[in-house]
CSV table of C-alpha atoms and ligand atoms in Angstrom, one decimal:
chain,number,residue,atom,x,y,z
A,1,UNK,CA,49.4,94.5,133.2
A,2,UNK,CA,52.5,96.3,134.2
A,3,UNK,CA,54.0,99.4,132.9
A,4,UNK,CA,57.4,97.7,133.1
A,5,UNK,CA,56.5,95.1,130.5
A,6,UNK,CA,58.1,95.2,127.1
A,7,UNK,CA,55.6,96.1,124.3
A,8,UNK,CA,55.6,92.6,122.9
A,9,UNK,CA,54.4,91.1,126.3
A,10,UNK,CA,51.2,93.1,126.1
A,11,UNK,CA,50.3,91.4,122.9
A,12,UNK,CA,50.9,87.8,123.9
A,13,UNK,CA,48.2,85.1,124.2
A,14,UNK,CA,50.0,82.4,126.3
A,15,UNK,CA,49.1,78.8,125.7
A,16,UNK,CA,46.8,77.2,128.3
A,17,UNK,CA,48.0,73.7,129.2
A,18,UNK,CA,45.7,71.0,130.4
A,19,UNK,CA,45.2,71.0,134.1
A,20,UNK,CA,47.7,69.1,136.3
A,21,UNK,CA,45.5,68.5,139.4
A,22,UNK,CA,46.5,66.2,142.3
A,23,UNK,CA,43.6,64.2,143.6
A,24,UNK,CA,43.6,60.7,145.0
A,25,UNK,CA,41.8,58.2,142.6
A,26,UNK,CA,41.8,60.8,139.8
A,27,UNK,CA,41.4,59.3,136.3
A,28,UNK,CA,43.5,61.8,134.3
A,29,UNK,CA,42.7,61.6,130.6
A,30,UNK,CA,43.1,65.3,129.8
A,31,UNK,CA,46.8,65.8,128.7
A,32,UNK,CA,47.6,62.7,126.6
A,33,UNK,CA,50.1,61.4,129.1
A,34,UNK,CA,51.1,57.8,128.6
A,35,UNK,CA,49.6,55.5,131.3
A,36,UNK,CA,52.5,52.9,131.2
A,37,UNK,CA,55.5,54.9,132.4
A,38,UNK,CA,58.9,55.2,130.8
A,39,UNK,CA,61.2,52.3,129.9
A,40,UNK,CA,62.8,50.8,133.0
A,41,UNK,CA,66.1,51.1,131.2
A,42,UNK,CA,65.6,54.9,130.9
A,43,UNK,CA,64.8,55.1,134.6
A,44,UNK,CA,67.9,53.1,135.5
A,45,UNK,CA,70.0,55.3,133.2
A,46,UNK,CA,68.7,58.5,134.9
A,47,UNK,CA,69.3,57.1,138.4
A,48,UNK,CA,72.9,56.3,137.4
A,49,UNK,CA,73.3,59.9,136.0
A,50,UNK,CA,72.6,61.4,139.4
A,51,UNK,CA,75.8,62.0,141.3
A,52,UNK,CA,78.9,64.0,141.7
A,53,UNK,CA,79.3,64.5,137.9
A,54,UNK,CA,76.3,66.9,138.0
A,55,UNK,CA,78.8,69.6,139.2
A,56,UNK,CA,79.8,69.8,135.5
A,57,UNK,CA,77.8,71.3,132.7
A,58,UNK,CA,76.0,68.9,130.4
A,59,UNK,CA,77.2,68.3,126.8
A,60,UNK,CA,75.9,71.5,125.0
A,61,UNK,CA,75.9,69.6,121.7
A,62,UNK,CA,73.6,66.8,123.0
A,63,UNK,CA,75.8,64.4,121.0
A,64,UNK,CA,74.7,61.2,122.7
A,65,UNK,CA,71.0,62.0,122.2
A,66,UNK,CA,71.6,63.0,118.6
A,67,UNK,CA,73.4,59.7,118.0
A,68,UNK,CA,70.6,57.7,119.5
A,69,UNK,CA,68.0,59.4,117.3
A,70,UNK,CA,70.4,59.0,114.3
A,71,UNK,CA,70.8,55.2,115.1
A,72,UNK,CA,67.1,54.7,115.4
A,73,UNK,CA,66.1,56.4,112.1
A,74,UNK,CA,69.2,55.7,110.0
A,75,UNK,CA,70.3,59.3,109.9
A,76,UNK,CA,73.5,61.3,110.4
A,77,UNK,CA,74.1,63.3,113.6
A,78,UNK,CA,74.1,66.5,111.5
A,79,UNK,CA,70.4,65.8,110.6
A,80,UNK,CA,69.3,65.9,114.3
A,81,UNK,CA,68.5,68.8,116.6
A,82,UNK,CA,67.6,68.2,120.3
A,83,UNK,CA,65.7,70.5,122.6
A,84,UNK,CA,64.2,70.7,126.1
A,85,UNK,CA,60.8,69.4,124.9
A,86,UNK,CA,59.3,69.5,121.4
A,87,UNK,CA,57.6,72.7,122.5
A,88,UNK,CA,61.0,74.3,122.7
A,89,UNK,CA,62.1,72.7,119.4
A,90,UNK,CA,58.9,74.2,117.9
A,91,UNK,CA,59.7,77.6,119.3
A,92,UNK,CA,63.2,77.6,117.8
A,93,UNK,CA,61.7,76.3,114.5
A,94,UNK,CA,59.2,79.2,114.4
A,95,UNK,CA,61.9,81.7,115.0
A,96,UNK,CA,64.6,80.1,112.8
A,97,UNK,CA,62.6,78.7,109.8
A,98,UNK,CA,59.0,79.9,109.7
A,99,UNK,CA,59.2,83.7,109.7
A,100,UNK,CA,59.2,85.0,106.1
A,101,UNK,CA,57.6,87.8,104.0
A,102,UNK,CA,54.7,85.6,103.0
A,103,UNK,CA,52.5,84.1,105.7
A,104,UNK,CA,52.9,80.8,107.4
A,105,UNK,CA,50.1,78.2,106.7
A,106,UNK,CA,48.7,76.0,109.4
A,107,UNK,CA,45.4,74.2,110.0
A,108,UNK,CA,42.6,76.2,111.7
A,109,UNK,CA,42.2,73.3,114.1
A,110,UNK,CA,45.6,72.0,115.3
A,111,UNK,CA,48.0,72.3,118.2
A,112,UNK,CA,47.1,75.7,119.8
A,113,UNK,CA,50.7,76.5,120.6
A,114,UNK,CA,51.3,77.4,116.9
A,115,UNK,CA,49.4,80.7,117.0
A,116,UNK,CA,51.0,81.4,120.4
A,117,UNK,CA,54.5,81.2,118.8
A,118,UNK,CA,53.3,83.3,115.9
A,119,UNK,CA,52.3,86.0,118.4
A,120,UNK,CA,55.6,85.7,120.3
A,121,UNK,CA,57.8,86.0,117.1
A,122,UNK,CA,55.6,88.3,115.1
A,123,UNK,CA,54.8,85.8,112.4
A,124,UNK,CA,51.8,86.3,110.2
A,125,UNK,CA,49.8,83.1,109.8
A,126,UNK,CA,46.9,82.0,107.7
A,127,UNK,CA,44.8,79.3,109.2
A,128,UNK,CA,43.6,76.8,106.5
A,129,UNK,CA,40.3,75.2,107.5
A,130,UNK,CA,40.1,71.4,107.9
A,131,UNK,CA,37.6,69.9,105.5
A,132,UNK,CA,34.1,68.9,106.6
A,133,UNK,CA,35.4,65.5,107.9
A,134,UNK,CA,37.9,67.4,110.0
A,135,UNK,CA,40.8,66.3,107.8
A,136,UNK,CA,43.7,68.2,106.5
A,137,UNK,CA,43.4,68.4,102.7
A,138,UNK,CA,46.9,69.1,101.4
A,139,UNK,CA,45.5,70.6,98.1
A,140,UNK,CA,44.2,73.5,100.3
A,141,UNK,CA,47.8,74.5,100.9
A,142,UNK,CA,48.6,75.2,97.3
A,143,UNK,CA,48.8,78.9,97.7
A,144,UNK,CA,51.6,81.5,98.1
A,145,UNK,CA,53.2,81.1,101.5
A,146,UNK,CA,56.4,81.5,103.4
A,147,UNK,CA,56.3,78.1,105.2
A,148,UNK,CA,53.9,75.4,106.3
A,149,UNK,CA,53.4,73.6,109.6
A,150,UNK,CA,51.0,70.7,110.3
A,151,UNK,CA,50.7,68.0,113.0
A,152,UNK,CA,50.5,64.5,111.7
A,153,UNK,CA,48.5,62.8,113.2
A,154,UNK,CA,46.7,66.1,113.8
A,155,UNK,CA,45.7,67.3,117.3
A,156,UNK,CA,43.1,67.4,118.8
A,157,UNK,CA,41.4,65.4,116.0
A,158,UNK,CA,43.7,62.4,116.0
A,159,UNK,CA,43.3,62.0,112.3
A,160,UNK,CA,46.5,61.0,110.4
A,161,UNK,CA,47.5,61.6,106.8
A,162,UNK,CA,49.1,58.8,104.7
A,163,UNK,CA,52.7,59.3,103.7
A,164,UNK,CA,51.9,60.0,100.0
A,165,UNK,CA,49.8,63.0,101.1
A,166,UNK,CA,52.6,64.4,103.1
A,167,UNK,CA,55.0,63.8,100.2
A,168,UNK,CA,52.6,65.7,97.9
A,169,UNK,CA,52.6,68.6,100.3
A,170,UNK,CA,56.4,68.7,100.7
A,171,UNK,CA,57.0,68.2,96.9
A,172,UNK,CA,54.5,71.0,96.0
A,173,UNK,CA,56.6,73.6,98.1
A,174,UNK,CA,60.2,73.1,97.2
A,175,UNK,CA,61.0,76.7,98.2
A,176,UNK,CA,59.3,76.6,101.6
A,177,UNK,CA,60.1,74.7,104.8
A,178,UNK,CA,57.4,72.2,105.6
A,179,UNK,CA,57.3,71.2,109.2
A,180,UNK,CA,55.5,68.0,110.3
A,181,UNK,CA,54.9,67.8,114.1
A,182,UNK,CA,54.8,64.0,114.8
A,183,UNK,CA,54.1,64.1,118.5
A,184,UNK,CA,51.7,61.1,118.1
A,185,UNK,CA,53.1,59.2,115.1
A,186,UNK,CA,54.1,56.1,117.1
A,187,UNK,CA,50.4,55.3,117.8
A,188,UNK,CA,49.7,54.2,114.2
A,189,UNK,CA,50.7,57.0,111.9
A,190,UNK,CA,53.3,57.1,109.1
A,191,UNK,CA,56.4,59.1,109.7
A,192,UNK,CA,57.7,61.5,107.2
A,193,UNK,CA,61.3,60.7,108.3
A,194,UNK,CA,61.1,58.2,105.4
A,195,UNK,CA,61.1,61.2,103.0
A,196,UNK,CA,64.2,63.0,104.4
A,197,UNK,CA,66.6,61.6,101.9
A,198,UNK,CA,64.7,63.2,99.0
A,199,UNK,CA,63.6,66.6,100.3
A,200,UNK,CA,65.8,69.3,101.9
A,201,UNK,CA,62.7,71.5,102.8
A,202,UNK,CA,61.2,68.9,105.2
A,203,UNK,CA,61.6,69.1,109.0
A,204,UNK,CA,60.1,66.4,111.3
A,205,UNK,CA,59.6,67.1,115.0
A,206,UNK,CA,59.0,64.4,117.6
A,207,UNK,CA,58.8,64.2,121.4
A,208,UNK,CA,59.6,61.7,124.1
A,209,UNK,CA,56.5,62.9,126.0
A,210,UNK,CA,53.9,60.7,124.5
A,211,UNK,CA,55.0,57.3,123.1
A,212,UNK,CA,58.1,57.2,125.3
A,213,UNK,CA,56.1,58.3,128.4
A,214,UNK,CA,58.6,60.9,129.5
A,215,UNK,CA,56.4,64.1,129.5
A,216,UNK,CA,58.1,65.1,132.8
A,217,UNK,CA,61.6,64.8,131.4
A,218,UNK,CA,61.0,67.4,128.6
A,219,UNK,CA,62.9,66.1,125.6
A,220,UNK,CA,62.1,66.6,122.0
A,221,UNK,CA,64.0,66.5,118.7
A,222,UNK,CA,63.8,67.6,115.1
A,223,UNK,CA,65.3,65.8,112.1
A,224,UNK,CA,65.9,67.3,108.6
A,225,UNK,CA,68.5,68.5,106.2
A,226,UNK,CA,71.8,69.7,107.9
A,227,UNK,CA,71.1,73.3,106.8
A,228,UNK,CA,67.8,73.4,108.6
A,229,UNK,CA,69.4,71.8,111.7
A,230,UNK,CA,72.2,74.4,111.5
A,231,UNK,CA,69.6,77.2,111.6
A,232,UNK,CA,68.0,75.7,114.7
A,233,UNK,CA,71.4,75.4,116.4
A,234,UNK,CA,72.1,79.1,115.8
A,235,UNK,CA,68.9,80.0,117.6
A,236,UNK,CA,69.4,77.5,120.4
A,237,UNK,CA,72.9,78.7,121.0
A,238,UNK,CA,71.7,82.3,121.1
A,239,UNK,CA,69.1,81.3,123.8
A,240,UNK,CA,70.4,78.5,126.0
A,241,UNK,CA,73.5,76.4,125.2
A,242,UNK,CA,72.6,73.7,127.8
A,243,UNK,CA,68.9,73.1,127.4
A,244,UNK,CA,69.2,69.4,128.4
A,245,UNK,CA,70.8,68.4,131.7
A,246,UNK,CA,72.9,65.2,132.1
A,247,UNK,CA,70.0,63.3,133.6
A,248,UNK,CA,67.7,64.2,130.7
A,249,UNK,CA,70.4,63.2,128.2
A,250,UNK,CA,71.0,59.9,129.8
A,251,UNK,CA,67.3,59.1,130.1
A,252,UNK,CA,66.6,60.2,126.5
A,253,UNK,CA,69.4,57.9,125.1
A,254,UNK,CA,68.1,54.9,126.9
A,255,UNK,CA,64.5,55.6,126.1
A,256,UNK,CA,65.2,56.0,122.4
A,257,UNK,CA,67.4,52.9,122.3
A,258,UNK,CA,64.7,50.8,124.0
A,259,UNK,CA,62.5,50.7,120.9
A,260,UNK,CA,60.9,47.3,121.9
A,261,UNK,CA,59.5,48.8,125.1
A,262,UNK,CA,58.0,51.8,123.2
A,263,UNK,CA,56.5,49.5,120.5
A,264,UNK,CA,55.0,47.2,123.1
A,265,UNK,CA,53.4,49.9,125.2
A,266,UNK,CA,52.2,51.7,122.0
A,267,UNK,CA,50.5,48.5,120.8
A,268,UNK,CA,48.7,48.2,124.2
A,269,UNK,CA,47.4,51.8,123.8
A,270,UNK,CA,46.3,51.1,120.3
A,271,UNK,CA,44.4,48.0,121.5
A,272,UNK,CA,42.7,50.0,124.3
A,273,UNK,CA,41.9,52.7,121.9
A,274,UNK,CA,40.0,50.3,119.6
A,275,UNK,CA,38.0,49.0,122.6
A,276,UNK,CA,37.2,52.5,123.9
A,277,UNK,CA,36.0,53.6,120.4
A,278,UNK,CA,33.7,50.6,120.2
A,279,UNK,CA,32.3,51.3,123.6
A,280,UNK,CA,31.8,55.0,122.9
A,281,UNK,CA,30.1,54.3,119.6
A,282,UNK,CA,27.7,51.9,121.4
A,283,UNK,CA,26.8,54.8,123.7
A,284,UNK,CA,25.9,56.9,120.6
A,285,UNK,CA,29.1,59.0,120.3
A,286,UNK,CA,30.6,60.0,116.9
A,287,UNK,CA,34.3,59.3,117.2
A,288,UNK,CA,36.8,60.6,114.7
A,289,UNK,CA,39.2,57.9,113.4
A,290,UNK,CA,42.3,58.2,115.6
A,291,UNK,CA,45.9,57.4,115.0
A,292,UNK,CA,46.9,59.0,118.3
A,293,UNK,CA,46.9,58.1,122.0
A,294,UNK,CA,43.6,60.0,122.4
A,295,UNK,CA,40.2,60.1,120.8
A,296,UNK,CA,38.0,63.0,119.7
A,297,UNK,CA,34.3,62.3,120.2
A,298,UNK,CA,31.0,64.1,120.4
A,299,UNK,CA,27.5,63.0,121.3
A,300,UNK,CA,24.6,64.2,119.2
A,301,UNK,CA,22.3,64.4,122.2
A,302,UNK,CA,24.6,65.8,124.9
A,303,UNK,CA,26.5,69.0,125.3
A,304,UNK,CA,30.3,68.4,125.5
A,305,UNK,CA,31.0,71.0,128.3
A,306,UNK,CA,28.2,69.5,130.4
A,307,UNK,CA,29.6,66.0,129.9
A,308,UNK,CA,33.1,67.2,130.8
A,309,UNK,CA,31.7,68.8,134.0
A,310,UNK,CA,29.8,65.6,134.9
A,311,UNK,CA,32.9,63.4,134.4
A,312,UNK,CA,34.9,65.8,136.5
A,313,UNK,CA,32.4,65.3,139.4
A,314,UNK,CA,33.2,61.6,139.1
A,315,UNK,CA,36.9,62.4,139.3
A,316,UNK,CA,37.6,61.8,135.6
A,317,UNK,CA,39.3,64.6,133.7
A,318,UNK,CA,39.0,65.0,129.9
A,319,UNK,CA,39.8,68.0,127.7
A,320,UNK,CA,37.2,70.3,126.3
A,321,UNK,CA,38.1,73.2,123.9
A,322,UNK,CA,35.9,76.2,123.8
A,323,UNK,CA,36.8,76.8,120.1
A,324,UNK,CA,34.6,77.3,117.1
A,325,UNK,CA,33.8,74.0,115.2
A,326,UNK,CA,35.0,71.7,117.9
A,327,UNK,CA,33.2,72.9,121.0
A,328,UNK,CA,30.9,69.9,121.0
A,329,UNK,CA,33.9,67.4,121.1
A,330,UNK,CA,35.8,65.9,124.0
A,331,UNK,CA,39.4,64.9,123.7
A,332,UNK,CA,40.0,61.8,125.8
A,333,UNK,CA,43.5,60.4,126.3
A,334,UNK,CA,43.8,56.6,126.2
A,335,UNK,CA,44.6,55.4,129.7
A,336,UNK,CA,45.0,51.9,131.0
A,337,UNK,CA,42.2,49.4,130.3
A,338,UNK,CA,40.9,50.0,133.9
A,339,UNK,CA,40.8,53.7,133.5
A,340,UNK,CA,39.0,53.5,130.2
A,341,UNK,CA,36.5,51.1,131.7
A,342,UNK,CA,35.9,53.6,134.5
A,343,UNK,CA,35.3,56.3,131.9
A,344,UNK,CA,32.8,54.1,130.1
A,345,UNK,CA,30.9,53.3,133.3
A,346,UNK,CA,30.8,57.0,134.2
A,347,UNK,CA,29.4,57.9,130.8
A,348,UNK,CA,26.8,55.2,131.1
A,349,UNK,CA,25.7,56.7,134.4
A,350,UNK,CA,25.8,60.2,133.0
A,351,UNK,CA,24.2,60.0,129.6
A,352,UNK,CA,20.6,59.6,130.7
A,353,UNK,CA,21.0,62.2,133.3
A,354,UNK,CA,22.6,65.1,131.3
B,417,PLP,C1,52.2,67.1,123.2
B,417,PLP,C2,52.5,67.8,122.0
B,417,PLP,C3,53.6,68.5,121.8
B,417,PLP,C4,54.6,68.9,122.9
B,417,PLP,O1,55.3,67.9,123.4
B,417,PLP,P1,56.4,68.3,124.5
B,417,PLP,O2,57.6,67.6,124.0
B,417,PLP,O3,55.9,67.7,125.7
B,417,PLP,O4,56.6,69.8,124.6
B,417,PLP,C5,53.9,69.0,120.5
B,417,PLP,N1,53.0,69.0,119.5
B,417,PLP,C6,51.9,68.4,119.7
B,417,PLP,C7,50.9,68.3,118.5
B,417,PLP,C8,51.5,67.8,120.9
B,417,PLP,O5,50.4,67.2,121.1
């Protein structure tokens, strides 16, 4: 607390990120990082971007990154916005597109940065409960609102909605912006980008942090109607004209262009996920159906916080949320086969003891 703070600062509830601890031999399954590392082509492109040219400012329009996204998804450059992480793209989206007289709708259990942005920008939000299977039911969003945001697949449940459900949501709200946060879509979800040609109220946000294994580079993007993108550009250029440096731009272009590498590593994660789910079920866990690079699981006979603490003693980090309805679940990122086998061995040792 400081008497020098602006009033708005006193009212903020900042987001709490998963821990980034450094420990030899640590199995880090708590922040949904990708175990396979970025495309070698992206690494080479970034190395080539380090040099004397860094004395100049980067391209404020992010044209090369926009064109890479446009190429990949069959869009025009004017349909693409690029930011320094999808968290930043989300922040600009909340400010530019989601603050209206009527409340914003979002799921009660979802990415916990959404309420944080609402408090930062003074946006009134109504949290719509997930159904009893922890799914988003789009019929529950048929109520007066100023805008809607959901994650698909949702976090931290991992459950994805099929494209026709997303389309029903977008079609039911022609006068509101509907934002779909697709941070995990490449691990088996269906992207709403396919709907962009038909709906001018749809904005889809993706990140290079998960399926492109570039969480440390901080690049995200949004795609949608040029009018939505122009609104985001106005906010961005009132905040920071150069959010991406030259190295990030070069790495992002190469990573997006190397679709084969992303697909191959995502398939490996999907295969490991199926193996881990089967192992966890054999140990008595309930595991929600996941289309993400993590699973959300609970054990009917064991407390989640105690399990997380026991794993931590064995140098395995998973995420536990002290939040109503989900405080008996663990969110476990899919690591390599070896890391997931270590997790299963640790759970086998732990379960009789807890
Ligand atoms: C990880 C994640 C993001 C943030 O991604 P960054 O680009 O690393 O900021 C956004 N939304 C959801 C749902 C996520 O899980």
